Amino acid sequence: MSAAAFAAQEQRPTIVYGTAWKKERTKELVLQALRLGYRAIDTACQPKHYQEELVGAALEEAEATGVVERSRVYVQTKYTPVAGQDPNRTPYDASAPLEEQVRTSVAVSLRNLRTSYVDCLVLHSPLPTHDDTMRVWRAMERHVESGEVRTLGV
């Protein structure tokens, strides 16, 4: 289900709060966005630009304090290929097969976000070849089949 379809189904706004470049202020800004009524959050398993674990802390606190239940927030994260990662902070083994990179990235995201599923997993950018891009996409599809991811996007 796309973000727009989810929003329409749940009668939620289609605007998504982006968490890139918020750094150490990520948690407080996500909490503020949720308190103001945002019900869709975008992040990525890309420590170079996102503090995904602080998004998870904000979601957990929002639920604990009665701001909003996790099930009422559309959470979107991304698998970012090696080329988009900081080589010193890549959240998976950059030398591992692509399928393992995706598996690890999803596992890290679920742990960071403190949830058992994400509403959407986005391929952050294409890979150098069509074949590699399709390998990653097929690996992402397996997470939909497992229930850890509800939808995919590019």
mmCIF file of C-alpha atoms in Angstrom:
data_model
loop_
_atom_site.group_PDB
_atom_site.id
_atom_site.type_symbol
_atom_site.label_atom_id
_atom_site.label_comp_id
_atom_site.label_asym_id
_atom_site.label_seq_id
_atom_site.Cartn_x
_atom_site.Cartn_y
_atom_site.Cartn_z
ATOM 1 C CA MET A 1 0.000 0.000 0.000
ATOM 2 C CA SER A 2 1.435 3.376 -0.951
ATOM 3 C CA ALA A 3 1.681 6.244 1.525
ATOM 4 C CA ALA A 4 -1.196 8.003 -0.255
ATOM 5 C CA ALA A 5 -3.388 4.878 -0.166
ATOM 6 C CA PHE A 6 -2.551 4.344 3.501
ATOM 7 C CA ALA A 7 -3.393 7.962 4.257
ATOM 8 C CA ALA A 8 -6.675 7.764 2.369
ATOM 9 C CA GLN A 9 -7.619 4.491 4.067
ATOM 10 C CA GLU A 10 -6.799 5.852 7.483
ATOM 11 C CA GLN A 11 -7.973 9.409 6.697
ATOM 12 C CA ARG A 12 -4.533 10.746 7.425
ATOM 13 C CA PRO A 13 -2.603 13.548 5.785
ATOM 14 C CA THR A 14 -0.420 12.556 2.858
ATOM 15 C CA ILE A 15 2.452 14.714 4.068
ATOM 16 C CA VAL A 16 5.400 12.752 5.447
ATOM 17 C CA TYR A 17 7.836 14.108 8.028
ATOM 18 C CA GLY A 18 11.413 13.571 6.810
ATOM 19 C CA THR A 19 14.162 12.904 9.326
ATOM 20 C CA ALA A 20 17.321 13.413 7.268
ATOM 21 C CA TRP A 21 19.972 15.777 8.611
ATOM 22 C CA LYS A 22 18.259 16.300 11.993
ATOM 23 C CA LYS A 23 21.262 14.721 13.736
ATOM 24 C CA GLU A 24 21.057 14.701 17.551
ATOM 25 C CA ARG A 25 17.753 16.635 17.433
ATOM 26 C CA THR A 26 15.982 13.788 15.603
ATOM 27 C CA LYS A 27 14.092 12.416 18.605
ATOM 28 C CA GLU A 28 12.783 15.759 19.824
ATOM 29 C CA LEU A 29 11.794 16.851 16.304
ATOM 30 C CA VAL A 30 9.992 13.588 15.504
ATOM 31 C CA LEU A 31 8.137 13.844 18.821
ATOM 32 C CA GLN A 32 7.180 17.417 18.011
ATOM 33 C CA ALA A 33 5.960 16.382 14.558
ATOM 34 C CA LEU A 34 3.864 13.571 16.060
ATOM 35 C CA ARG A 35 2.399 15.923 18.687
ATOM 36 C CA LEU A 36 1.474 18.326 15.880
ATOM 37 C CA GLY A 37 -0.407 15.585 14.066
ATOM 38 C CA TYR A 38 2.052 14.101 11.579
ATOM 39 C CA ARG A 39 1.263 10.423 11.124
ATOM 40 C CA ALA A 40 3.876 9.474 8.534
ATOM 41 C CA ILE A 41 7.630 9.408 9.187
ATOM 42 C CA ASP A 42 10.436 8.870 6.661
ATOM 43 C CA THR A 43 13.881 7.658 7.689
ATOM 44 C CA ALA A 44 16.661 5.424 6.331
ATOM 45 C CA CYS A 45 19.215 2.872 7.448
ATOM 46 C CA GLN A 46 21.910 5.339 6.431
ATOM 47 C CA PRO A 47 23.832 6.743 9.429
ATOM 48 C CA LYS A 48 25.514 9.229 7.101
ATOM 49 C CA HIS A 49 22.324 11.329 6.986
ATOM 50 C CA TYR A 50 19.783 9.732 9.363
ATOM 51 C CA GLN A 51 19.641 8.855 13.058
ATOM 52 C CA GLU A 52 17.174 6.005 12.680
ATOM 53 C CA GLU A 53 17.588 4.833 16.284
ATOM 54 C CA LEU A 54 16.404 8.264 17.483
ATOM 55 C CA VAL A 55 13.303 7.931 15.301
ATOM 56 C CA GLY A 56 12.641 4.639 17.088
ATOM 57 C CA ALA A 57 13.129 6.293 20.474
ATOM 58 C CA ALA A 58 10.638 8.997 19.485
ATOM 59 C CA LEU A 59 8.069 6.442 18.312
ATOM 60 C CA GLU A 60 8.462 4.495 21.541
ATOM 61 C CA GLU A 61 8.084 7.617 23.689
ATOM 62 C CA ALA A 62 5.113 8.845 21.657
ATOM 63 C CA GLU A 63 3.324 5.565 22.312
ATOM 64 C CA ALA A 64 4.325 5.401 25.994
ATOM 65 C CA THR A 65 3.074 8.938 26.657
ATOM 66 C CA GLY A 66 -0.184 8.525 24.758
ATOM 67 C CA VAL A 67 0.659 10.788 21.826
ATOM 68 C CA VAL A 68 0.001 8.103 19.215
ATOM 69 C CA GLU A 69 0.150 4.335 18.890
ATOM 70 C CA ARG A 70 2.804 2.892 16.584
ATOM 71 C CA SER A 71 0.086 1.230 14.498
ATOM 72 C CA ARG A 72 -1.309 4.685 13.682
ATOM 73 C CA VAL A 73 2.004 5.977 12.259
ATOM 74 C CA TYR A 74 3.155 5.148 8.729
ATOM 75 C CA VAL A 75 6.870 4.417 9.059
ATOM 76 C CA GLN A 76 9.002 4.356 5.948
ATOM 77 C CA THR A 77 12.683 3.457 5.866
ATOM 78 C CA LYS A 78 15.191 2.770 3.127
ATOM 79 C CA TYR A 79 17.833 0.310 2.050
ATOM 80 C CA THR A 80 20.754 2.468 0.902
ATOM 81 C CA PRO A 81 23.362 0.809 -1.349
ATOM 82 C CA VAL A 82 27.045 0.958 -0.405
ATOM 83 C CA ALA A 83 27.682 3.962 -2.681
ATOM 84 C CA GLY A 84 25.348 6.084 -0.525
ATOM 85 C CA GLN A 85 26.810 5.027 2.818
ATOM 86 C CA ASP A 86 29.564 6.554 4.915
ATOM 87 C CA PRO A 87 32.352 3.945 4.546
ATOM 88 C CA ASN A 88 33.130 4.278 8.267
ATOM 89 C CA ARG A 89 29.525 3.711 9.395
ATOM 90 C CA THR A 90 27.907 1.351 6.897
ATOM 91 C CA PRO A 91 25.159 -0.533 8.811
ATOM 92 C CA TYR A 92 25.940 -3.832 7.078
ATOM 93 C CA ASP A 93 28.963 -5.671 5.694
ATOM 94 C CA ALA A 94 29.718 -3.817 2.443
ATOM 95 C CA SER A 95 31.511 -6.890 1.082
ATOM 96 C CA ALA A 96 28.555 -9.218 1.723
ATOM 97 C CA PRO A 97 26.297 -10.355 -1.129
ATOM 98 C CA LEU A 98 23.562 -7.841 -1.935
ATOM 99 C CA GLU A 99 20.865 -10.096 -0.516
ATOM 100 C CA GLU A 100 22.687 -10.218 2.830
ATOM 101 C CA GLN A 101 23.145 -6.439 2.790
ATOM 102 C CA VAL A 102 19.385 -5.993 2.392
ATOM 103 C CA ARG A 103 18.619 -8.586 5.081
ATOM 104 C CA THR A 104 20.975 -6.916 7.541
ATOM 105 C CA SER A 105 19.732 -3.424 6.672
ATOM 106 C CA VAL A 106 16.129 -4.437 7.353
ATOM 107 C CA ALA A 107 17.113 -6.135 10.626
ATOM 108 C CA VAL A 108 19.021 -3.023 11.728
ATOM 109 C CA SER A 109 16.054 -0.807 10.812
ATOM 110 C CA LEU A 110 13.594 -2.947 12.754
ATOM 111 C CA ARG A 111 15.902 -2.883 15.777
ATOM 112 C CA ASN A 112 16.535 0.863 15.454
ATOM 113 C CA LEU A 113 12.847 1.656 15.013
ATOM 114 C CA ARG A 114 11.823 -0.687 17.853
ATOM 115 C CA THR A 115 9.134 -2.299 15.763
ATOM 116 C CA SER A 116 8.344 -5.662 14.200
ATOM 117 C CA TYR A 117 7.438 -4.169 10.812
ATOM 118 C CA VAL A 118 7.770 -1.083 8.638
ATOM 119 C CA ASP A 119 4.998 0.193 6.425
ATOM 120 C CA CYS A 120 7.285 0.816 3.474
ATOM 121 C CA LEU A 121 10.834 -0.118 2.510
ATOM 122 C CA VAL A 122 12.252 2.115 -0.205
ATOM 123 C CA LEU A 123 15.202 1.393 -2.467
ATOM 124 C CA HIS A 124 17.122 4.618 -1.804
ATOM 125 C CA SER A 125 18.890 4.577 -5.179
ATOM 126 C CA PRO A 126 19.493 2.193 -8.046
ATOM 127 C CA LEU A 127 22.617 0.080 -8.088
ATOM 128 C CA PRO A 128 25.287 0.295 -10.825
ATOM 129 C CA THR A 129 23.664 -2.409 -12.949
ATOM 130 C CA HIS A 130 20.111 -3.426 -13.717
ATOM 131 C CA ASP A 131 20.885 -6.985 -12.577
ATOM 132 C CA ASP A 132 22.142 -5.783 -9.190
ATOM 133 C CA THR A 133 19.145 -3.474 -8.780
ATOM 134 C CA MET A 134 16.830 -6.402 -9.476
ATOM 135 C CA ARG A 135 18.708 -8.631 -7.016
ATOM 136 C CA VAL A 136 18.164 -6.030 -4.309
ATOM 137 C CA TRP A 137 14.504 -5.597 -5.269
ATOM 138 C CA ARG A 138 13.897 -9.357 -5.064
ATOM 139 C CA ALA A 139 15.615 -9.417 -1.669
ATOM 140 C CA MET A 140 13.337 -6.590 -0.536
ATOM 141 C CA GLU A 141 10.289 -8.539 -1.779
ATOM 142 C CA ARG A 142 11.192 -11.390 0.571
ATOM 143 C CA HIS A 143 10.689 -9.019 3.518
ATOM 144 C CA VAL A 144 7.164 -8.276 2.316
ATOM 145 C CA GLU A 145 6.499 -12.006 2.151
ATOM 146 C CA SER A 146 7.791 -12.404 5.725
ATOM 147 C CA GLY A 147 5.572 -9.588 7.039
ATOM 148 C CA GLU A 148 8.457 -7.378 8.188
ATOM 149 C CA VAL A 149 7.647 -4.903 5.398
ATOM 150 C CA ARG A 150 4.159 -4.037 4.192
ATOM 151 C CA THR A 151 5.024 -2.306 0.900
ATOM 152 C CA LEU A 152 8.006 -1.416 -1.286
ATOM 153 C CA GLY A 153 8.983 1.770 -3.058
ATOM 154 C CA VAL A 154 11.722 3.371 -5.109
#
